[in-house]
Short mmCIF file of C-alpha atoms in Angstrom, two decimals:
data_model
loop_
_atom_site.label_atom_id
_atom_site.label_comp_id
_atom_site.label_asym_id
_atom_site.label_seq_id
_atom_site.Cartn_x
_atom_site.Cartn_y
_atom_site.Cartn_z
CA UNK A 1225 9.31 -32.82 7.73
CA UNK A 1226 7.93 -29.30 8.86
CA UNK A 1227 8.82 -26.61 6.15
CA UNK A 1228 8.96 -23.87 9.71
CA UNK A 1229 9.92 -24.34 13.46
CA UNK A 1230 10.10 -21.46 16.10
CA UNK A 1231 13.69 -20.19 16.94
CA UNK A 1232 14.96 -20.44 20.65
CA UNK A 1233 14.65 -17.06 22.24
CA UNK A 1234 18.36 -16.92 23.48
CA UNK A 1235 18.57 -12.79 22.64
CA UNK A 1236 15.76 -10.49 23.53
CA UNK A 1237 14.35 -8.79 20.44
CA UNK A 1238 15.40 -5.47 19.22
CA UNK A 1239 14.22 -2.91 17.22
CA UNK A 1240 14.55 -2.87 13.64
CA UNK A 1241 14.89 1.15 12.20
CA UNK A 1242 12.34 1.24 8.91
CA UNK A 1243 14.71 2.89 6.85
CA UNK A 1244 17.78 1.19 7.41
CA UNK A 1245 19.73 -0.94 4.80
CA UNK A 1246 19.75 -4.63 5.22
CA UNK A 1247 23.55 -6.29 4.96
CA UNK A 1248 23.09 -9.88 4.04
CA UNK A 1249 26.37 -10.89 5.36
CA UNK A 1250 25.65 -9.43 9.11
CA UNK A 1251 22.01 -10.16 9.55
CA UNK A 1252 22.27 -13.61 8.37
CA UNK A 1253 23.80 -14.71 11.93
CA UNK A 1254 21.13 -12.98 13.42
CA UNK A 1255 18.12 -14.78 14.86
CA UNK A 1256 15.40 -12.29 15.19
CA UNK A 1257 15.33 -10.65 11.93
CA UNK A 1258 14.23 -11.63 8.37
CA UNK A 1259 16.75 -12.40 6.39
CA UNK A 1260 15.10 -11.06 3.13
CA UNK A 1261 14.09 -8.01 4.49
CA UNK A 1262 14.98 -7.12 7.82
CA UNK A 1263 11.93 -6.94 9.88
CA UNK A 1264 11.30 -8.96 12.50
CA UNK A 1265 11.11 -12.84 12.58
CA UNK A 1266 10.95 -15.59 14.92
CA UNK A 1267 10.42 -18.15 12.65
CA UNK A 1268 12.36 -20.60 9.91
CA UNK A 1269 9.62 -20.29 6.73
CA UNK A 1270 10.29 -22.63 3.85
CA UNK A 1271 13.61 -22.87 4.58
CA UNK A 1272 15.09 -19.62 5.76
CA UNK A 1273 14.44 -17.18 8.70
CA UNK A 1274 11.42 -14.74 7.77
CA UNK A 1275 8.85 -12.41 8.46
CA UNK A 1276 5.03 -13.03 7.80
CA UNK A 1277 5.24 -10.39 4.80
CA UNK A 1278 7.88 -12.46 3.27
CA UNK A 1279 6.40 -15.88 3.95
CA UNK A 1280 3.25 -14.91 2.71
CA UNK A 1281 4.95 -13.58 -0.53
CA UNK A 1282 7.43 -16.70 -0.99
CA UNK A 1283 3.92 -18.61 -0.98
CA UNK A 1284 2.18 -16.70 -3.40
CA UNK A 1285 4.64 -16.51 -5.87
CA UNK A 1286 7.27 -19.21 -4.78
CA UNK A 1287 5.91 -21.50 -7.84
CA UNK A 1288 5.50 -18.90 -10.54
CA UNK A 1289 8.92 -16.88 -10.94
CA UNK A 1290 8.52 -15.92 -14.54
CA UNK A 1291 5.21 -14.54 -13.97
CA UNK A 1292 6.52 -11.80 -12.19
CA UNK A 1293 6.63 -7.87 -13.05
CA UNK A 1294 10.88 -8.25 -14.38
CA UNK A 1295 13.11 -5.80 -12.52
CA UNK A 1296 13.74 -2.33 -14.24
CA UNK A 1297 16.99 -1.61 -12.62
CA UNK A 1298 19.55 -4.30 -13.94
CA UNK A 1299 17.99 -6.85 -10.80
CA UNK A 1300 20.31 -4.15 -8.34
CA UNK A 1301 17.54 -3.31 -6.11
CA UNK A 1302 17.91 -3.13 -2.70
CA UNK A 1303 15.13 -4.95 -0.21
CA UNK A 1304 14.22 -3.95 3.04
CA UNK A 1305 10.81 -2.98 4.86
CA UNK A 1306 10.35 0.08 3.25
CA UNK A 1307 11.34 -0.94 -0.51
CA UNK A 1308 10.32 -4.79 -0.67
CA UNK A 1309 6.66 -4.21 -2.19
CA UNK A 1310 8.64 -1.78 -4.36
CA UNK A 1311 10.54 -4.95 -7.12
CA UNK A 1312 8.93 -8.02 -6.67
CA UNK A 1313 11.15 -9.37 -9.02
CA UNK A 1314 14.42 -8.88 -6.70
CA UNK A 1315 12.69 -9.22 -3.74
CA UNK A 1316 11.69 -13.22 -5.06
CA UNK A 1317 15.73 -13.18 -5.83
CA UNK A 1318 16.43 -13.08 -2.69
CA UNK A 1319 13.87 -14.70 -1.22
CA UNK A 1320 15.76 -17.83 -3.08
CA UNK A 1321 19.40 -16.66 -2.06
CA UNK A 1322 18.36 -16.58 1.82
CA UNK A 1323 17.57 -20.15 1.32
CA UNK A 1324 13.93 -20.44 0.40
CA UNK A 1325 12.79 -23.50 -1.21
CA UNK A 1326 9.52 -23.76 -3.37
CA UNK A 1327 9.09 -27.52 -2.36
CA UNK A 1328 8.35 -26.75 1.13
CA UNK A 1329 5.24 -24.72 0.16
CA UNK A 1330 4.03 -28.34 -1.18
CA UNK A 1331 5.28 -30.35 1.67
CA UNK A 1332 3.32 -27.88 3.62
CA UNK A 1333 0.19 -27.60 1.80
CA UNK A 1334 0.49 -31.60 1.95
CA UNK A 1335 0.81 -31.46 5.27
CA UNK A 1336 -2.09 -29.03 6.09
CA UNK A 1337 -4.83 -31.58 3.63
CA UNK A 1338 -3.97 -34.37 6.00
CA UNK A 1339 -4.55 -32.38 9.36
CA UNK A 1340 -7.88 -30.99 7.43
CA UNK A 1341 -9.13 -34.74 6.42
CA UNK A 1342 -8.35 -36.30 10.05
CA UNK A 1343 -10.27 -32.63 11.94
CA UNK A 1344 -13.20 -34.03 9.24
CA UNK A 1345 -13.47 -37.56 10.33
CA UNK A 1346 -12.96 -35.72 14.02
CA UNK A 1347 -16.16 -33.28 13.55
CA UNK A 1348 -18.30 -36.00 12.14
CA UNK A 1349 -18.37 -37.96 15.20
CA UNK A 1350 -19.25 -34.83 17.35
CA UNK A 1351 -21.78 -33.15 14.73
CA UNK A 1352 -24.70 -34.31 16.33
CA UNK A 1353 -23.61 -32.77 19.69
CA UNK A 1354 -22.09 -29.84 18.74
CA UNK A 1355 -25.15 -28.61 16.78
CA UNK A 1356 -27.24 -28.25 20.30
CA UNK A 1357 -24.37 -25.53 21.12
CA UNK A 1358 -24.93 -21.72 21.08
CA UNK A 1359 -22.13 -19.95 21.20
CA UNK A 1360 -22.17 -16.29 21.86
CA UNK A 1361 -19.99 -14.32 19.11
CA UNK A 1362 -16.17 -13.09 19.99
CA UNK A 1363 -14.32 -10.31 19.04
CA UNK A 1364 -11.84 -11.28 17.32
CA UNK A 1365 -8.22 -10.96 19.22
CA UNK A 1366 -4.33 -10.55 19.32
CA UNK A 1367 -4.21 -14.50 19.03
CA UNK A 1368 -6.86 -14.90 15.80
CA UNK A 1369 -4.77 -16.47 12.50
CA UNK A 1370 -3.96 -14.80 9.65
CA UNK A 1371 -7.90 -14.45 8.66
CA UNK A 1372 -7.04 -13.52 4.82
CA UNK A 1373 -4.43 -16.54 4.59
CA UNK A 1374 -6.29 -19.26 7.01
CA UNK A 1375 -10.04 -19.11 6.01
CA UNK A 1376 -10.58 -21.02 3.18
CA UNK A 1377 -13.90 -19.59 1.78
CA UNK A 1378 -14.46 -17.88 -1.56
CA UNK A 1379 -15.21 -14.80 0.05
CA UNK A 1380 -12.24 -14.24 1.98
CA UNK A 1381 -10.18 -15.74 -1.03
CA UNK A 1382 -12.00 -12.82 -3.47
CA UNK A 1383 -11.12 -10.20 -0.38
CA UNK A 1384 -7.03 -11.72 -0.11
CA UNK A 1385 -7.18 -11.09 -4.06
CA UNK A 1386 -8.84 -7.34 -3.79
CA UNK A 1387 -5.99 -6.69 -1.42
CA UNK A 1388 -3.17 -8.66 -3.73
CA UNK A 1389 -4.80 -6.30 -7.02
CA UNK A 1390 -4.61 -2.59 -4.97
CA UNK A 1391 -1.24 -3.29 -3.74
CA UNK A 1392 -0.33 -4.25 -7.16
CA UNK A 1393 -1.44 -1.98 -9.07
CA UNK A 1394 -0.20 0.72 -6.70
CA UNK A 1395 3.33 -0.61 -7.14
CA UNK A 1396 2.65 -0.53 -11.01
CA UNK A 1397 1.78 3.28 -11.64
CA UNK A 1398 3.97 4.54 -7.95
CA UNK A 1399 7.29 6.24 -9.17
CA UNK A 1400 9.29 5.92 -6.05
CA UNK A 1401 11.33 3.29 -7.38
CA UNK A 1402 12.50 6.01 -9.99
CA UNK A 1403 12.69 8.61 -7.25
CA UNK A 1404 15.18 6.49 -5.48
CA UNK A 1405 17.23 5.65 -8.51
CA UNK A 1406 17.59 9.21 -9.03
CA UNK A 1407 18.59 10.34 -5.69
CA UNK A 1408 21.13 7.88 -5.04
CA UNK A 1409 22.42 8.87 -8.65
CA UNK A 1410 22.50 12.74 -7.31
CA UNK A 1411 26.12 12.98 -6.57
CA UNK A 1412 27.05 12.11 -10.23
CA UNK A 1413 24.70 14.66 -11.95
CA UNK A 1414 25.84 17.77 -13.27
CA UNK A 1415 25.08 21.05 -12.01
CA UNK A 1416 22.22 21.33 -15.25
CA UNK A 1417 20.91 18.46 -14.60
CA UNK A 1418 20.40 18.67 -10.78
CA UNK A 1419 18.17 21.68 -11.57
CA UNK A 1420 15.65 19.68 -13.78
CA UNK A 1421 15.38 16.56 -11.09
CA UNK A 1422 15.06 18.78 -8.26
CA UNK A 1423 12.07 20.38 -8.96
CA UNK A 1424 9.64 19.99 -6.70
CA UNK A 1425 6.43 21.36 -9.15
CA UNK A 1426 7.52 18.11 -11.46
CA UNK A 1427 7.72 15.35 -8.46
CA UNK A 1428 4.13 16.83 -8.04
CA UNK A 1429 2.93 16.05 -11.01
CA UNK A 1430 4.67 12.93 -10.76
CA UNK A 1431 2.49 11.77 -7.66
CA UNK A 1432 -0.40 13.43 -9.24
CA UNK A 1433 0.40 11.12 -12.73
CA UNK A 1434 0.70 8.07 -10.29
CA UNK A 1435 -1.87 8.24 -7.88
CA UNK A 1436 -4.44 9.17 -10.92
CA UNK A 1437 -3.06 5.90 -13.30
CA UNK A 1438 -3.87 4.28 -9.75
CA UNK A 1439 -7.48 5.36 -8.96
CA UNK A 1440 -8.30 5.08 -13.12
CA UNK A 1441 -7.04 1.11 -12.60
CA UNK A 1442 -9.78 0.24 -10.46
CA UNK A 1443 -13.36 -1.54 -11.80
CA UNK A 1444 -15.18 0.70 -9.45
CA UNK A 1445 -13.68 4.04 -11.10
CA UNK A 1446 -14.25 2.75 -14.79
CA UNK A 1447 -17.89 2.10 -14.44
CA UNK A 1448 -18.36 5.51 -13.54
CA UNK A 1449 -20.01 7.81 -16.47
CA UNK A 1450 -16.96 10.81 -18.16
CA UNK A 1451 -18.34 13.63 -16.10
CA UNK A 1452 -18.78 11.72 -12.55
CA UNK A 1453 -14.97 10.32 -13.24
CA UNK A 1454 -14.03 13.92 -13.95
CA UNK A 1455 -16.04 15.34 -10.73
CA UNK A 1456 -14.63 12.20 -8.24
CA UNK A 1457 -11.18 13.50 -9.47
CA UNK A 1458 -11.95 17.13 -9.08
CA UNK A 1459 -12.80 16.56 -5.64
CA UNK A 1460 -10.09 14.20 -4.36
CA UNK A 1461 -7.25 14.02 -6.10
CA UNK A 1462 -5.69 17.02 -4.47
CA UNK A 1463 -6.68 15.03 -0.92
CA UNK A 1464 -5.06 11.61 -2.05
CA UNK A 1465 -1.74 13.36 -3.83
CA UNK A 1466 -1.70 15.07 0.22
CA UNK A 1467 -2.03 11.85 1.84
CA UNK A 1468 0.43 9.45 -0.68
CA UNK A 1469 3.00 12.07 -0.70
CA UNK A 1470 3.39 11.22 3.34
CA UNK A 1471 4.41 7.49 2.11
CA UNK A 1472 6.32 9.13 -1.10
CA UNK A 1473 8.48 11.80 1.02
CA UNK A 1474 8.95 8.79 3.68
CA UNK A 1475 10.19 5.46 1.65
CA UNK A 1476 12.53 8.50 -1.18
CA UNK A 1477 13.73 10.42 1.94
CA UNK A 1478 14.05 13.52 -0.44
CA UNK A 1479 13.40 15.69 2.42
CA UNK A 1480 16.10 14.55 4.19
CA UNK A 1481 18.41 16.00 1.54
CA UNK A 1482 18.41 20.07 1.93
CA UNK A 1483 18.36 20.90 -2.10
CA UNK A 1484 15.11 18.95 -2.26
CA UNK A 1485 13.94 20.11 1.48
CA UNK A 1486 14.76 23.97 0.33
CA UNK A 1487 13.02 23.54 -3.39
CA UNK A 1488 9.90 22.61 -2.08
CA UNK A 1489 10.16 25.03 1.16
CA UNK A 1490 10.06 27.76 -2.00
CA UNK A 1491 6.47 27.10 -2.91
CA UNK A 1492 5.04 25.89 1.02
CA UNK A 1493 7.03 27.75 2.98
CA UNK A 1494 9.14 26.36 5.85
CA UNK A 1495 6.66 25.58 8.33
CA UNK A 1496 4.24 23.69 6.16
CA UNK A 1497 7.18 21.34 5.20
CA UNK A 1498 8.39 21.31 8.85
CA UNK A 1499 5.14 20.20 9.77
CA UNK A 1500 5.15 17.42 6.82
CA UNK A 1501 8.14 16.27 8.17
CA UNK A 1502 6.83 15.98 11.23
CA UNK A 1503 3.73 13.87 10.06
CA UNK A 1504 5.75 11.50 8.12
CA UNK A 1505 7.46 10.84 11.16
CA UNK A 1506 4.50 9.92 13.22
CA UNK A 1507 3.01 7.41 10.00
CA UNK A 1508 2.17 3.84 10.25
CA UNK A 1509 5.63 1.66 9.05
CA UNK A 1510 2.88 -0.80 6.72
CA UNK A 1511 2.67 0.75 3.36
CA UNK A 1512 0.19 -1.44 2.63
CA UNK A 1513 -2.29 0.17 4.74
CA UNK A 1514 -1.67 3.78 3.35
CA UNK A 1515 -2.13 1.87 -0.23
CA UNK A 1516 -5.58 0.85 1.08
CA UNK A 1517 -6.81 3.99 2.64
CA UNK A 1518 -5.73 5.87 -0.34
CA UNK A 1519 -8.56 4.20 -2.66
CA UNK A 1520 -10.64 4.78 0.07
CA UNK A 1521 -10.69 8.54 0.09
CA UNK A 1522 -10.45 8.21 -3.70
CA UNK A 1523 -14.30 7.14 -3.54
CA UNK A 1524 -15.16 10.16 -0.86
CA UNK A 1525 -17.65 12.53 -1.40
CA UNK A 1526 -14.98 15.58 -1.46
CA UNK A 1527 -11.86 14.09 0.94
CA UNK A 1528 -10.05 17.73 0.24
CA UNK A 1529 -12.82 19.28 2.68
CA UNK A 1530 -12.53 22.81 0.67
CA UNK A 1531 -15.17 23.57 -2.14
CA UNK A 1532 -13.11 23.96 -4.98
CA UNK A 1533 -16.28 24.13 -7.35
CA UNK A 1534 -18.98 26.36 -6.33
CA UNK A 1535 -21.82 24.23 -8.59
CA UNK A 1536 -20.49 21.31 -7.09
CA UNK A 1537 -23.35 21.08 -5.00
CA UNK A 1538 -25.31 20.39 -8.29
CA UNK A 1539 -22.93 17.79 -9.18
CA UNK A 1540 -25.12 14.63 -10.44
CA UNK A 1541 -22.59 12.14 -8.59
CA UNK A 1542 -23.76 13.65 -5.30
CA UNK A 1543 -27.25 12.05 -6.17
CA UNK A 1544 -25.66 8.50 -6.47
CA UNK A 1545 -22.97 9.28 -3.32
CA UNK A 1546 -24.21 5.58 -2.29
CA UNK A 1547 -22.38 4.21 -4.87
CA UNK A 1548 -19.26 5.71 -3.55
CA UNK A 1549 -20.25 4.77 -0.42
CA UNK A 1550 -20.82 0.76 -1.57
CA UNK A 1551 -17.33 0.82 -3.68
CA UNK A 1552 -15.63 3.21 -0.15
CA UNK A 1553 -17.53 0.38 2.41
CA UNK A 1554 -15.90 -2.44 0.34
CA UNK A 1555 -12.10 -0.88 0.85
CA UNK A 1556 -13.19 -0.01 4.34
CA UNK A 1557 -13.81 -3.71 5.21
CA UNK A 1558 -10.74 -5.00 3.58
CA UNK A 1559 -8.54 -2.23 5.76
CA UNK A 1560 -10.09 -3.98 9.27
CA UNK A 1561 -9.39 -7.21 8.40
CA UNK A 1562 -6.08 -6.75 7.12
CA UNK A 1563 -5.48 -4.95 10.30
CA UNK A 1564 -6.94 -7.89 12.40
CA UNK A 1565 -5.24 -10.58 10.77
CA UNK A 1566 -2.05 -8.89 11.10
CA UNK A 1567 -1.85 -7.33 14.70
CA UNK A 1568 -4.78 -8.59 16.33
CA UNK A 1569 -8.26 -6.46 17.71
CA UNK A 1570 -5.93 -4.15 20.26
CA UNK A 1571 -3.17 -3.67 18.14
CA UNK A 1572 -5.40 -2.49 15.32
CA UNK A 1573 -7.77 -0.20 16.93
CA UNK A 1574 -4.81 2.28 17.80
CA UNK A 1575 -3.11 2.13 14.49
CA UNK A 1576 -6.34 2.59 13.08
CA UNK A 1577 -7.16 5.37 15.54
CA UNK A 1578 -3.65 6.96 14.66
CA UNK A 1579 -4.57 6.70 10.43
CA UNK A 1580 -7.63 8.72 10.68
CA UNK A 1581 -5.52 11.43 13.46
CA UNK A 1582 -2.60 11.72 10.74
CA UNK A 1583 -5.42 12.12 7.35
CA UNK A 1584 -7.30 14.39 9.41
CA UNK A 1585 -3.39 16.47 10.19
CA UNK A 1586 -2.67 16.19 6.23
CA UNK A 1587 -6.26 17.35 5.34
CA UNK A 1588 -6.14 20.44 7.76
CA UNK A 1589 -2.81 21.78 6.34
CA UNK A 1590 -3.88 20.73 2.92
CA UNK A 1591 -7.10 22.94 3.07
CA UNK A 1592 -4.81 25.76 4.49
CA UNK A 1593 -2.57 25.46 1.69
CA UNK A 1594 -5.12 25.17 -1.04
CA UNK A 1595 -7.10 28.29 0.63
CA UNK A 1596 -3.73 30.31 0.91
CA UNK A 1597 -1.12 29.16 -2.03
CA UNK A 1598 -1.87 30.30 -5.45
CA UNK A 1599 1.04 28.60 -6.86
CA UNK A 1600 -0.06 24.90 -5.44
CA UNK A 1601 -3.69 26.04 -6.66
CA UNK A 1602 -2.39 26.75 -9.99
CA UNK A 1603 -0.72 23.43 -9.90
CA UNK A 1604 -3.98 21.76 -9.52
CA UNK A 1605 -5.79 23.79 -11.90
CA UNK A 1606 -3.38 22.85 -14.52
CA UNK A 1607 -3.56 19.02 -13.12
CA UNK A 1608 -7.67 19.07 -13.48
CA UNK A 1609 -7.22 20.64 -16.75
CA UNK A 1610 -5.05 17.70 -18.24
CA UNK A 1611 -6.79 14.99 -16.23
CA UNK A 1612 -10.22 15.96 -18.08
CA UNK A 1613 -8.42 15.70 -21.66
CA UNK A 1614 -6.99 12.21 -20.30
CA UNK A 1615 -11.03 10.86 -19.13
CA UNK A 1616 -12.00 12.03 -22.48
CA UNK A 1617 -9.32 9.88 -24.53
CA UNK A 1618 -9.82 7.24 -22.53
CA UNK A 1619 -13.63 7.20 -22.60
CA UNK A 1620 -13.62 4.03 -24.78
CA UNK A 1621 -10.21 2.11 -22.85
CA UNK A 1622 -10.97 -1.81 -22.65
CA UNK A 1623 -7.92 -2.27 -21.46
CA UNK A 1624 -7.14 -5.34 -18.59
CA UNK A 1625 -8.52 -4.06 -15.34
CA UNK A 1626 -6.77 -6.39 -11.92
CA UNK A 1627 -7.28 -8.99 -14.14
CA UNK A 1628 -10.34 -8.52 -15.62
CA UNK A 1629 -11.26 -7.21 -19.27
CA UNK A 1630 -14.34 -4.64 -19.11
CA UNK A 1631 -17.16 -5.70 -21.09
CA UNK A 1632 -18.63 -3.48 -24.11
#
């Protein structure tokens, strides 16, 4: 028996708004949305109605529940596109309440080594014919399978796992989940307390905290020598705090509420956050790729475009920029394919097209900012201070790195 079958198209499709809520009990009758997280789906996976995000996270951890990260808020979280990379832990919940069924994934996988040993016994009958064959080479298209999940070979099974290990570790060190806890818990605070959460200088460090747990995680950062870790963070961790805090303002919706809108409007000034608004507005709906392109521009040669350190241009790391430029290729790579095995050669080239346009928007304010501000540069200056004192502890840190232990 088939573990998926396509759903007849008896309603056209509609649009499914990012941010909106998911209701179990009215989207289960529908038949065009997921009914784990709300985006859209045309076909039964495993047992229930869902998207390719959610099928390809039912398979991956269908089998291994306990091995998840366990929920930190009482197993209450809600899941929809914008929070379900946020709690694995709830989103595999209710992956099992809609109706999914770990046995399919082995009737399936079953299913998929008999096709593979009959297309064997098929190819060895042609092999003698189909070597004389030269075939020019295609770009790939809107049709091409899911190239991360279809091709079998090590390499695209180490890049699937370098994909699995950023957006992982991103979710590890991101505090949006406690953003969210805390601004659906505004109402009940008292007025002493709402002064302390909404404070905009402490979110940044926040982000700041986050994004440099985040970079630090990464095998590529940690074989880096003290001083060119300390130089790679002097000159972009202003430029990926700019860029996450698009995704961070977007999946918290802070700046939808006026206290937190008018707190930050204090430091920036109105049109700077009018303009941010605007920008997260106009970003790509897939977190994932903002997780990738953020360890991108953390290995760039100086991503805030301002020279925040005039002997910078004596910097030793500059004389080994193709090292940044082997780990940046590497993340580069990963973002196309994920892009083509997702939405196809068209598709991608425009939301790729629109990435770069909205970076280069956040960078061009940013360097405004960081020219013009003194209180956001003094908020960096304090950030660079601390972050060298944190390299420096660290220095000797063996600690597990996406699953492997660093070597002494």
């Amino acid at each position: 028996m088939s573990s998926k079958r396509r759903l007849s198209a008896s309603k056209p499709p509609q649009e499914i708004d990012g941010d909106s809520n998911v209701n179990e009990s009215e989207d289960s009758s529908r038949s065009d949305i997921c009914l784990v997280c709300g985006d859209k789906a045309r076909i039964i996976n495993y047992g229930a109605l869902s998207c390719l995000s959610c099928r390809t996270f039912f398979r991956r951890n269908g089998f291994r529940p306990d091995g998840l990260r366990p929920c930190t808020f009482n197993k209450c979280c809600e899941i929809n596109m914008q929070t379900r990379h946020t709690c694995t832990a709830c989103r595999l919940a209710k992956c099992f309440r809609m109706g999914m069924s770990s046995d399919l994934i082995r009737k399936e996988d079953t299913k998929k080594l008999k096709c593979t040993s009959s297309l064997k016994q098929s190819s060895t009958t042609d092999q003698s014919t189909s070597q004389q064959v030269t075939t020019a080479p295609q770009l790939v298209t809107s049709n091409t399978s899911n190239i991360l999940h279809s091709d079998q070979s090590s390499h695209f099974d180490s890049q699937w796992t370098l994909l699995s290990n950023i957006v992982h570790s991103h979710d590890t060190f991101s505090t949006m989940s406690q953003m969210l806890f805390t601004v659906n818990n505004l109402p009940t605070l008292s007025v002493e307390t709402h002064s302390n959460v909404i404070n905009p200088i402490e979110i940044i460090n926040q982000m700041c905290i986050s994004m440099q747990s985040f970079i630090s995680s990464s095998p590529d950062f940690r074989v880096l020598t003290l001083s060119e870790q300390t130089s790679l963070f002097e000159r972009n961790l202003p430029g990926v705090v700019a860029f996450y805090s698009t995704l961070f303002f977007r999946h918290t919706g802070i700046l939808r509420i006026p206290e937190y809108l008018n707190a930050f409007i204090t430091i920036y000034g109105s049109d700077i956050m009018l303009s941010l608004r605007h920008t997260i507005e106009q970003l790509d709906p897939d977190p994932t790729l903002i997780k990738i392109i953020l360890i991108i521009l953390a290995f760039s040669s100086n991503c805030l475009i301002v020279n925040t350190n005039k002997t910078m241009e004596r910097d030793s790391l500059l004389d080994g920029t193709f090292r940044l430029l082997g780990s940046q290729n590497v993340y580069v790579e990963l973002l196309w394919k994920y892009l083509i095995s997702k939405y196809g050669y068209d598709e991608s080239v425009l939301r790729f097209a629109r990435l770069i346009q909205i970076f280069l928007c956040v960078m061009k304010k940013l360097a405004v900012v960081h020219t013009n501000n003194a209180i956001h540069r003094a908020i960096f200056d304090d950030i660079a201070d601390r972050t060298k004192k944190i390299l420096a502890n660290n220095e000797n840190d063996r600690t597990l790195l996406w699953g492997k232990s660093l070597v002494s």
